[in-house]
Amino acid sequence: MKQNDSRMLQTTSAIRPIPRDLPSEYHNPLVYHDSTIYDSEEVELREYWKVLVKYRYLIALTVSCLTVFSLLFAFTVTPRYTASSRIRIGTYEPVLSATKVEDVFQEQSKETHYLETQIQEIRSFSLADIVLKNEQILNGVKTEEKSGFFSFLTGSSSDRIPDEIDQVSGYAHSIRRIRDYLDRIDVTPIRRTSLVSIHATAEDAKLAAIMANEHALQYIEWVRDNRVKQQSRALTFLRKQARELRQSVTEKERAIADYAEKNSIVAVNSDENITAQRMAQLNTLLTETTAKRIEAENQYTKSQESLSQPTAGFDDPSIQTMRSELGKLRGEYGQLLSKFTPEYPRMKELHAQIEGLSSAIQMQRSEIVEGLRAKSESLKIEEDRLKEELEKQKSLTFELAKRQVEYNVLKSEIESSRSLLQDVERQIKESALAVEGKSSNVSIVDYAVTPTAASYPKKSLMLLAGVLLGVGLGIGLAFLLNYLDNTVRTPEDLSQLVRLPSLGVVPSFLSDHSNGAQGRLPLDAENTDSEDRLPIASPQLPPIAFLHDPKSLAAEAYRTIRTGILLSQAGEPPKTVLVTSAQSSEGKTTSAMNLAVSLATAGGSVALIDADLRRPSIGKYFHLPLHIPGVVEIVTGQASVEEVGLSHLVRR
């Protein structure tokens, strides 16, 4: 007997995969229930290490292939160069201070998302379309489209995608061309600053620098042009509004003039008109006339009361002169009266003069009182006339006040239109100056220079990536194949799969008939004739290890299995042992024969039953005739166990 490369296999040299749909628990006294072995929730690290060692050649092959591919790609791909220009996007500074037109742009440039908006505009299709108008850049982009890694297999992008200009979009170049150009442009803001870097990548180092500088310059011009266009549109709109406002003001002035003429409204100033002024004058005159009339009435009353008195406060100078003359005459008359009698001529003359002068004074005072009465009455008449005139003026004023409401509305509209017209004209002047100024808040900080080293590919980084990717992919494939591989290779695999303990492992062995030797089954003393000896096995059958080579590894393995069976139950070993397998030709008969012989040699009585009704093979070991009764006859009742059984085949 010889071993197959000294490999230990269970029962046969190649155990086929066992189906996974076996019961999770088999109620057998040999089943172990150690959860620390079969129900472990965590896979130990050594199990992972076993998988890696098992598929180490696959992992090494994967790493080698990806490393070689990375090197091949790194040294065959067309190198690319990156040039960078730097611009500053600051706050917009207006040309004129304190102008409303440019204050809008200044406030927009102060918004938090303004810088992000500008970055997106730098990568806009519109700006790219303008940059591609540079023939040198356009030709360079077209040339580089036809080159590239594996381009000889896939063809250039120009051959696969038609270069047609989209008439609807309004761009001068095709969308594909613009996208291809933008794929070469990268915009990166510098943190905590107003600076933005524009990176351009091309296979030609000089072309990369030209692209970066041209993109920055065209962006500055584009921002300036957009602002000028906005201001120009605003200027056009303001001029149109100014014309409409002038026409509106003219029409409103004409309307208010017609309304004032129709309703007799004459404005003296911005606050009053003629009617209101006339009413104020009448009111003043009435007040003055009333005061004079009251004063005249008082003087007339006092003058009437003073007529009986020798003197009055209203005497004029003539009366006072006559009163003085009267006093003199009375004085002279009094002096002469002491000397002469009233009949004296001189006394009569003086008495006549005194009487005449007194009458004159009384007449003069009466005339003055009459004059005061006439004055009082005339003032009363004037007062009544003024009152009547004032009432008429009030009625007229109230009527005009009603008409003044509409007049004031028209007047207010005119003033608003004039004010708006002035604001529009001022904004027109400011916008015109802003358009002429063409100021911009974007400026170039650094121009791009021609790069001296390629930015792509980075060979060391690409090699490292290939190695790491190969290691990761190899390990992934190893665990995937290990997961898909359900072949039983070790006793531990079998125990974990069927959840039954392993009693032992039988090495692979084959019968060696080159020297013609065959194992013989020893008979007992009653049957020792050479004619009754039966061969143990034919040359086509595996040998019985216990008889062919009792000291072989196979015989020792069956002794281990025998010991495990005898010690599997406390107190009493099992009485019946069933040997079976999932498929045919897996060593059931060989194992049953050797196990039976091992139990028999240990001193026990063993009955070996060939229960394979389809292809029984134990009888071939003894060259038994095929027509002798067996298990089928026992089951069907055609024969008894005593009639079928063969006893005393193995000597104790």
XYZ file of C-alpha atoms in Angstrom:
652
model
C 0.000 0.000 0.000
C 1.303 3.490 -0.836
C 0.181 6.990 0.214
C -0.964 9.678 -2.248
C 1.655 12.472 -1.712
C 1.325 11.897 2.045
C -1.901 13.928 2.052
C -4.473 13.128 4.694
C -7.950 12.981 3.240
C -11.133 11.834 4.907
C -12.256 8.436 3.589
C -11.232 9.093 -0.031
C -8.582 11.094 -1.872
C -11.080 13.710 -3.175
C -14.164 14.465 -1.124
C -16.867 16.120 -3.173
C -18.649 19.239 -1.873
C -21.403 18.487 0.587
C -24.736 20.227 0.019
C -25.451 23.166 2.285
C -29.103 22.309 2.856
C -28.354 19.897 5.688
C -30.245 20.131 8.979
C -28.702 22.556 11.423
C -28.893 20.030 14.249
C -28.710 16.217 14.118
C -29.950 14.488 17.262
C -27.142 12.048 17.727
C -25.198 11.322 20.887
C -22.009 12.104 19.008
C -23.054 15.733 18.357
C -21.122 18.372 20.294
C -22.827 21.518 21.503
C -19.825 23.703 22.223
C -20.897 27.180 21.094
C -17.360 28.459 21.442
C -16.384 26.251 18.499
C -19.364 26.335 16.131
C -21.376 29.443 17.033
C -18.620 32.030 17.309
C -19.892 35.464 16.275
C -16.461 36.808 15.382
C -14.034 35.338 12.886
C -10.583 35.131 14.328
C -7.726 36.883 12.612
C -5.975 33.635 11.889
C -8.884 32.589 9.669
C -8.304 35.702 7.568
C -4.615 34.928 7.503
C -5.332 31.397 6.283
C -7.409 32.791 3.428
C -4.608 35.185 2.447
C -2.025 32.412 2.570
C -4.300 30.094 0.605
C -4.709 32.607 -2.232
C -1.286 34.239 -1.957
C -0.419 33.466 -5.551
C -3.660 35.049 -6.799
C -2.968 38.190 -4.734
C 0.594 38.352 -5.994
C -0.582 37.913 -9.590
C -3.189 40.680 -9.204
C -0.654 43.084 -7.681
C 1.838 42.304 -10.431
C -0.689 42.807 -13.227
C -1.970 46.129 -11.903
C 1.559 47.337 -11.184
C 2.649 46.500 -14.714
C -0.468 48.146 -16.119
C 0.188 51.281 -14.024
C 3.769 51.460 -15.246
C 2.683 50.881 -18.833
C 0.054 53.597 -18.567
C 2.399 56.032 -16.801
C 5.136 55.719 -19.404
C 2.927 55.587 -22.501
C 0.273 58.205 -21.751
C 0.809 61.624 -23.257
C 2.079 64.025 -20.548
C 0.059 67.107 -19.730
C 1.193 70.450 -18.392
C -0.697 72.819 -16.108
C -0.191 76.580 -16.054
C -1.839 78.886 -13.522
C -2.762 82.547 -13.570
C -4.073 84.425 -10.564
C -6.705 87.156 -10.479
C -8.198 89.339 -7.765
C -11.981 89.713 -7.492
C -12.514 92.627 -5.119
C -15.291 95.006 -4.203
C -16.484 97.192 -7.045
C -15.302 100.798 -6.692
C -17.637 103.286 -8.428
C -16.251 105.996 -10.692
C -18.347 108.646 -8.934
C -18.841 108.597 -5.192
C -22.382 108.653 -3.816
C -24.035 107.683 -7.093
C -27.062 105.429 -6.976
C -26.347 103.767 -10.319
C -22.966 102.311 -9.389
C -23.887 101.750 -5.748
C -25.932 98.775 -6.964
C -22.821 97.071 -8.394
C -20.885 97.893 -5.233
C -23.518 96.310 -3.006
C -23.650 93.224 -5.240
C -19.880 92.772 -4.946
C -20.180 92.775 -1.141
C -22.598 89.847 -1.007
C -21.372 86.632 0.621
C -21.996 84.459 -2.429
C -20.515 86.966 -4.873
C -17.115 85.228 -5.125
C -18.724 81.823 -5.715
C -20.905 83.359 -8.412
C -17.855 84.795 -10.141
C -16.087 81.427 -10.008
C -19.034 79.812 -11.765
C -18.987 82.582 -14.360
C -15.294 81.883 -15.008
C -16.314 78.329 -15.960
C -19.323 79.459 -17.983
C -19.985 78.413 -21.571
C -20.230 82.038 -22.675
C -16.713 82.895 -21.508
C -15.294 79.663 -22.966
C -16.916 80.469 -26.305
C -15.188 83.875 -26.284
C -11.786 82.373 -25.399
C -12.080 79.827 -28.220
C -12.170 82.707 -30.685
C -8.404 82.754 -30.205
C -7.219 80.718 -33.203
C -4.103 79.446 -31.446
C -6.119 78.028 -28.556
C -8.809 76.604 -30.845
C -6.264 74.854 -33.078
C -4.420 73.500 -30.038
C -7.598 72.037 -28.569
C -8.532 70.459 -31.898
C -5.073 68.919 -32.230
C -5.093 67.419 -28.745
C -8.538 65.886 -29.279
C -7.010 63.416 -31.757
C -4.343 62.180 -29.335
C -4.578 60.238 -26.118
C -4.134 56.827 -24.541
C -5.763 54.017 -26.548
C -7.043 56.566 -29.069
C -6.002 54.171 -31.828
C -8.662 51.748 -30.534
C -11.527 54.098 -29.656
C -10.876 56.749 -32.261
C -10.778 60.468 -31.614
C -13.712 62.287 -30.087
C -14.009 64.344 -33.250
C -14.713 61.180 -35.241
C -17.336 59.892 -32.790
C -19.208 63.127 -31.998
C -20.221 65.500 -34.803
C -18.843 69.019 -34.388
C -22.033 70.913 -35.133
C -22.791 74.429 -33.925
C -26.026 74.718 -31.981
C -27.934 77.503 -33.694
C -30.384 77.778 -30.805
C -27.735 78.394 -28.129
C -26.137 81.259 -30.011
C -22.562 80.106 -29.351
C -19.920 80.498 -32.028
C -18.556 76.995 -31.303
C -20.149 73.622 -30.724
C -21.199 72.562 -27.256
C -18.856 69.582 -27.453
C -15.928 71.836 -28.259
C -16.775 74.183 -25.400
C -17.119 71.316 -22.925
C -13.837 69.829 -24.053
C -12.169 73.180 -23.449
C -13.777 73.632 -20.023
C -12.534 70.161 -19.033
C -9.041 71.637 -19.295
C -9.854 74.627 -17.057
C -9.945 74.443 -13.275
C -10.792 77.372 -10.994
C -9.659 77.330 -7.360
C -10.344 80.107 -4.813
C -7.613 80.837 -2.278
C -9.055 80.641 1.213
C -9.551 83.825 3.231
C -8.581 86.009 0.276
C -10.178 87.562 -2.775
C -7.723 85.745 -5.053
C -8.708 83.046 -7.529
C -6.336 80.750 -9.435
C -7.159 79.713 -13.002
C -5.444 76.449 -13.992
C -5.212 75.418 -17.642
C -4.073 71.926 -18.669
C -2.776 70.992 -22.114
C -0.355 68.595 -23.736
C 1.664 71.585 -24.933
C 3.236 73.560 -22.076
C 3.187 76.822 -24.020
C -0.452 76.313 -24.967
C -1.337 75.783 -21.289
C 0.203 79.148 -20.353
C -1.560 80.879 -23.244
C -4.888 79.353 -22.212
C -4.510 80.425 -18.569
C -3.569 84.015 -19.455
C -6.154 84.372 -22.210
C -8.910 82.998 -19.991
C -8.049 85.496 -17.232
C -7.843 88.458 -19.633
C -11.065 87.553 -21.392
C -12.809 87.164 -18.048
C -11.738 90.667 -16.964
C -12.911 92.091 -20.274
C -16.097 90.034 -20.076
C -16.925 91.388 -16.608
C -16.254 94.938 -17.777
C -18.329 94.500 -20.934
C -21.229 92.979 -19.009
C -21.213 95.871 -16.560
C -21.023 98.405 -19.392
C -23.868 96.624 -21.182
C -25.984 96.726 -18.053
C -25.216 100.407 -17.570
C -25.879 101.109 -21.249
C -29.231 99.349 -21.054
C -30.005 101.330 -17.909
C -28.940 104.538 -19.669
C -31.186 103.795 -22.642
C -34.077 103.063 -20.320
C -33.470 106.257 -18.326
C -33.386 108.374 -21.465
C -36.643 106.872 -22.609
C -38.177 107.537 -19.217
C -36.880 111.114 -19.284
C -38.579 111.773 -22.619
C -41.829 110.347 -21.324
C -41.567 112.364 -18.112
C -40.936 115.622 -19.993
C -43.963 115.015 -22.145
C -46.010 114.137 -19.071
C -44.922 117.300 -17.232
C -45.786 119.449 -20.243
C -49.224 117.887 -20.560
C -49.915 118.278 -16.860
C -48.828 121.928 -16.852
C -51.136 122.619 -19.765
C -53.973 120.809 -18.006
C -53.534 122.725 -14.755
C -53.372 126.041 -16.607
C -56.623 125.275 -18.423
C -58.246 124.220 -15.197
C -57.134 127.409 -13.381
C -58.396 129.583 -16.229
C -61.714 127.783 -16.367
C -62.251 128.039 -12.613
C -60.761 131.548 -12.162
C -57.913 130.319 -9.976
C -55.029 132.797 -9.999
C -52.114 131.700 -7.904
C -50.202 134.525 -6.197
C -47.644 132.207 -4.791
C -47.364 128.564 -3.952
C -49.564 128.930 -0.875
C -52.553 131.204 -1.819
C -54.536 132.761 -4.713
C -56.240 136.128 -5.452
C -59.575 135.174 -3.896
C -58.034 134.216 -0.613
C -55.957 137.371 -0.585
C -59.014 139.562 -1.275
C -60.907 137.925 1.563
C -58.033 138.627 3.894
C -57.984 142.285 2.852
C -61.751 142.635 3.386
C -61.455 141.056 6.761
C -58.754 143.558 7.711
C -60.806 146.537 6.437
C -63.881 145.329 8.271
C -61.956 145.098 11.496
C -60.562 148.599 11.092
C -63.966 150.091 10.132
C -65.667 148.462 13.076
C -63.079 149.904 15.406
C -63.513 153.385 13.916
C -67.298 153.119 14.116
C -67.177 152.188 17.771
C -64.836 155.072 18.494
C -67.076 157.508 16.601
C -70.142 156.351 18.494
C -68.318 156.843 21.768
C -67.274 160.385 20.789
C -70.827 161.197 19.657
C -72.304 159.982 22.933
C -69.804 161.958 24.951
C -70.347 165.068 22.799
C -74.104 164.945 23.440
C -73.518 164.710 27.139
C -71.050 167.640 27.078
C -73.391 170.069 25.262
C -74.841 171.201 28.564
C -71.453 171.691 30.051
C -69.396 174.836 29.576
C -66.485 172.868 28.208
C -66.142 169.619 26.309
C -63.316 167.449 25.437
C -64.165 167.575 21.724
C -63.895 171.452 21.426
C -61.846 172.425 18.447
C -59.367 175.391 18.423
C -61.973 177.844 17.065
C -64.354 177.101 19.910
C -61.536 177.378 22.345
C -60.633 180.808 20.854
C -64.228 181.966 21.089
C -64.417 180.581 24.625
C -61.310 182.589 25.508
C -62.817 185.710 23.945
C -66.038 185.042 25.834
C -64.138 184.895 29.039
C -62.531 188.238 28.401
C -65.882 189.833 27.606
C -67.393 188.463 30.753
C -64.490 189.710 32.760
C -64.810 193.196 31.325
C -68.571 193.078 31.852
C -68.072 192.156 35.459
C -65.662 195.015 36.042
C -67.968 197.558 34.434
C -70.978 196.199 36.305
C -69.495 197.452 39.542
C -69.441 200.958 38.128
C -72.281 201.055 35.669
C -75.743 199.772 35.416
C -76.809 197.169 32.830
C -78.485 199.928 30.981
C -75.296 201.566 30.337
C -74.532 201.494 26.592
C -71.231 199.912 27.043
C -72.789 197.343 29.294
C -75.472 196.604 26.750
C -72.876 196.279 24.033
C -70.841 193.848 26.127
C -73.960 191.909 27.019
C -74.900 191.649 23.361
C -71.377 190.490 22.463
C -71.466 187.927 25.264
C -74.826 186.573 24.145
C -73.767 186.441 20.527
C -70.489 184.739 21.284
C -72.212 182.189 23.545
C -74.731 181.425 20.811
C -71.892 181.023 18.335
C -70.069 178.658 20.664
C -73.216 176.624 21.244
C -73.950 176.495 17.526
C -70.383 175.466 16.789
C -70.548 172.681 19.376
C -73.847 171.501 17.942
C -72.280 171.306 14.515
C -69.409 169.249 15.937
C -71.837 166.846 17.614
C -73.771 166.565 14.380
C -70.526 165.836 12.557
C -69.694 163.088 15.028
C -73.152 161.607 14.532
C -72.759 161.709 10.761
C -69.323 160.138 11.019
C -70.657 157.365 13.221
C -73.480 156.644 10.831
C -71.176 156.644 7.809
C -68.834 154.230 9.535
C -71.805 152.013 10.346
C -72.846 152.032 6.708
C -69.245 151.214 5.639
C -69.090 148.411 8.170
C -72.298 146.878 6.878
C -71.034 147.145 3.317
C -67.757 145.447 4.237
C -69.600 142.683 6.027
C -71.720 142.042 2.998
C -68.671 142.096 0.739
C -66.835 139.755 3.085
C -69.708 137.288 3.086
C -69.745 137.296 -0.699
C -65.987 136.790 -0.737
C -66.298 133.904 1.710
C -68.841 132.188 -0.495
C -66.585 132.696 -3.471
C -63.588 131.444 -1.497
C -65.412 128.315 -0.361
C -66.452 127.606 -3.927
C -62.934 128.127 -5.141
C -61.600 125.948 -2.325
C -63.622 123.055 -3.687
C -62.145 123.663 -7.090
C -58.729 124.110 -5.501
C -58.676 120.438 -4.439
C -58.448 119.227 -8.030
C -56.060 122.060 -8.750
C -53.787 120.986 -5.887
C -53.888 117.367 -7.075
C -52.756 118.429 -10.522
C -50.171 120.695 -8.987
C -48.840 117.865 -6.756
C -48.573 115.529 -9.749
C -46.634 118.158 -11.632
C -44.236 118.633 -8.735
C -43.729 114.849 -8.393
C -43.121 114.482 -12.112
C -40.662 117.366 -12.062
C -38.809 115.844 -9.101
C -38.696 112.441 -10.795
C -37.523 114.052 -14.007
C -34.700 115.748 -12.142
C -33.640 112.427 -10.552
C -33.737 110.660 -13.909
C -31.683 113.384 -15.572
C -29.126 113.162 -12.763
C -28.925 109.367 -13.127
C -28.520 109.780 -16.882
C -25.465 111.945 -16.300
C -24.054 109.471 -13.749
C -24.656 106.473 -16.021
C -23.045 108.236 -18.953
C -19.925 108.900 -16.874
C -19.891 105.292 -15.597
C -20.137 103.928 -19.141
C -17.262 106.106 -20.252
C -15.183 105.093 -17.215
C -15.307 101.281 -17.899
C -14.063 100.489 -14.387
C -13.716 96.876 -13.179
C -13.239 95.137 -9.843
C -11.243 92.258 -11.390
C -7.513 92.511 -12.020
C -4.646 90.137 -12.823
C -2.259 89.479 -9.947
C 0.032 86.903 -11.602
C 0.360 85.916 -15.241
C 0.847 82.248 -16.100
C 4.323 81.129 -17.149
C 5.248 78.156 -19.309
C 5.489 75.089 -17.009
C 8.710 73.081 -17.112
C 7.420 69.852 -15.535
C 4.407 67.771 -16.454
C 1.520 67.749 -14.007
C 0.187 64.457 -15.383
C 0.939 61.626 -15.057
C 2.591 61.464 -11.621
C 4.497 58.231 -12.113
C 5.359 57.531 -8.472
C 1.827 58.225 -7.306
C 0.387 56.171 -10.160
C 2.715 53.262 -9.323
C 1.721 53.430 -5.664
C -1.944 53.548 -6.638
C -1.475 50.496 -8.864
C 0.172 48.548 -6.046
C -2.476 49.513 -3.502
C -5.279 48.814 -5.948
C -3.725 45.461 -6.794
C -3.435 44.528 -3.127
C -7.017 45.560 -2.455
C -8.369 43.820 -5.541
C -6.342 40.680 -4.843
C -7.543 40.478 -1.257
C -11.098 41.074 -2.405
C -10.866 38.307 -4.996
C -9.320 35.995 -2.410
C -12.170 36.449 0.043
C -14.719 36.238 -2.778
C -13.329 32.945 -4.051
C -13.065 31.637 -0.508
C -16.714 32.546 0.068
C -17.802 30.823 -3.160
C -15.632 27.732 -2.519
C -17.674 25.181 -0.509
C -15.281 22.238 -1.080
C -14.514 20.227 2.071
C -10.737 20.012 2.446
C -10.125 19.542 6.171
C -11.946 17.842 9.052
C -12.651 21.258 10.510
C -14.439 22.264 7.283
C -16.604 19.170 7.495
C -17.408 19.702 11.176
C -18.401 23.329 10.616
C -20.509 22.408 7.598
C -22.548 19.460 8.922
C -22.274 20.369 12.638
C -21.183 16.820 13.494
C -17.952 15.796 15.201
C -15.084 14.179 13.282
C -14.103 10.789 14.647
C -10.975 10.479 12.556
C -9.212 10.920 9.252
C -8.319 8.032 6.955
C -5.382 8.547 4.573
C -5.673 7.647 0.904
C -4.514 4.154 0.104
C -4.556 1.913 -2.968
C -4.021 -1.789 -3.389
C -0.660 -2.690 -4.830
C -0.998 -5.901 -6.833
C 2.298 -5.640 -8.718
C 3.802 -8.581 -6.756
C 0.622 -10.653 -6.968
C 0.145 -10.695 -3.212
C -3.426 -10.629 -1.953
C -4.701 -10.404 1.585
C -6.315 -13.554 2.859
C -9.098 -13.732 5.347
C -8.032 -16.154 8.128
C -10.595 -18.821 8.961
C -11.194 -20.492 12.265
C -9.996 -24.017 13.087
C -13.084 -25.691 11.794
C -12.592 -24.392 8.272
C -8.861 -24.611 7.589
C -8.887 -26.450 4.338
C -7.197 -24.621 1.508
C -10.126 -25.315 -0.721
C -12.454 -23.269 1.482
C -10.214 -20.208 1.618
C -11.700 -17.139 -0.022
C -9.714 -14.231 -1.347
C -10.130 -11.034 0.699
C -10.567 -8.833 -2.324
C -10.207 -8.783 -6.020
C -7.452 -6.702 -7.647
C -10.028 -3.994 -8.531
C -11.152 -3.458 -4.883
C -9.364 -1.416 -2.148
C -7.570 -3.647 0.362
C -8.611 -4.253 3.965
C -5.947 -2.318 5.886
C -6.121 -4.408 9.054
C -5.360 -7.602 7.125
C -3.167 -6.294 4.338
C -0.933 -4.049 6.491
C -1.950 -3.904 10.175
C 0.746 -1.297 10.927
C -0.153 1.102 8.132
C -1.460 4.620 8.644
C -4.866 3.557 7.336
C -5.103 0.761 9.933
C -4.105 3.191 12.687
C -6.720 5.680 11.462
C -9.456 3.042 11.706
C -8.297 2.142 15.203
C -8.729 5.843 16.130
C -12.228 5.834 14.677
C -13.009 2.619 16.566
C -11.843 4.170 19.824
C -13.943 7.287 19.215
C -17.040 5.180 18.620
C -16.508 3.005 21.705
C -15.978 6.053 23.943
C -18.728 8.223 22.439
C -21.318 7.169 25.057
C -20.752 6.910 28.776
C -21.381 3.448 30.222
C -22.204 1.569 27.057
C -20.893 2.037 23.503
C -23.352 2.296 20.607
C -24.690 -0.990 19.245
C -25.293 0.087 15.651
C -23.032 2.075 13.344
C -24.332 3.306 9.981
C -21.771 4.069 7.280
C -23.176 6.263 4.512
C -22.241 9.157 2.215
C -23.848 11.691 -0.107
C -22.760 10.032 -3.350
C -21.446 6.728 -4.615
C -17.779 5.669 -4.768
C -16.857 7.689 -1.679
C -15.492 4.774 0.400
C -18.521 3.527 2.286
C -17.792 -0.152 1.654
C -14.052 0.174 2.353
C -14.675 2.063 5.586
C -17.399 -0.372 6.684
C -15.114 -3.404 6.008
C -12.121 -1.917 7.853
C -14.237 -0.623 10.742
C -15.907 -4.040 11.125
C -12.528 -5.829 11.091
C -11.104 -3.343 13.632
C -14.035 -3.915 16.003
C -13.773 -7.703 15.509
C -10.041 -7.754 16.260
C -10.781 -5.830 19.474
C -12.745 -8.851 20.731
C -16.303 -7.926 19.902
C -18.909 -9.701 17.861
C -19.585 -7.678 14.740
C -22.282 -8.136 12.140
C -21.480 -6.413 8.841
C -24.637 -5.722 6.791
C -24.460 -4.634 3.161
C -27.597 -2.443 2.975
C -26.818 -1.004 -0.445
C -29.753 -2.475 -2.343
C -28.835 -0.821 -5.626
C -25.156 -1.740 -5.947
C -24.060 -4.094 -3.146
C -20.293 -4.654 -3.167
C -19.279 -6.330 0.121
C -19.888 -9.764 -1.380
C -17.260 -9.039 -4.020
C -14.585 -9.055 -1.307
C -15.475 -12.693 -0.605
C -16.295 -13.753 -4.179
C -19.793 -14.728 -3.078
C -22.259 -15.877 -5.742
C -24.757 -13.291 -6.813
C -27.779 -15.633 -6.307
C -27.294 -16.175 -2.556
C -29.982 -14.529 -0.390
C -29.321 -11.244 1.349
C -31.036 -8.178 2.858
C -33.789 -8.126 0.229
C -34.847 -11.663 1.102
C -34.861 -10.843 4.830
C -37.001 -7.732 4.286
C -39.442 -9.595 2.046
C -39.576 -12.627 4.397
C -38.081 -15.092 1.934
C -35.181 -15.974 4.252
C -34.171 -15.606 7.882
C -31.114 -13.903 9.344
C -29.601 -17.268 10.290
C -29.931 -18.496 6.716
C -28.341 -15.436 5.170
C -25.562 -14.590 7.624
C -21.916 -15.748 7.309
C -20.213 -16.156 10.666
C -16.709 -16.640 12.014
C -14.969 -14.818 9.166
C -12.357 -13.057 11.336
C -10.249 -14.779 13.979
C -10.115 -13.052 17.381
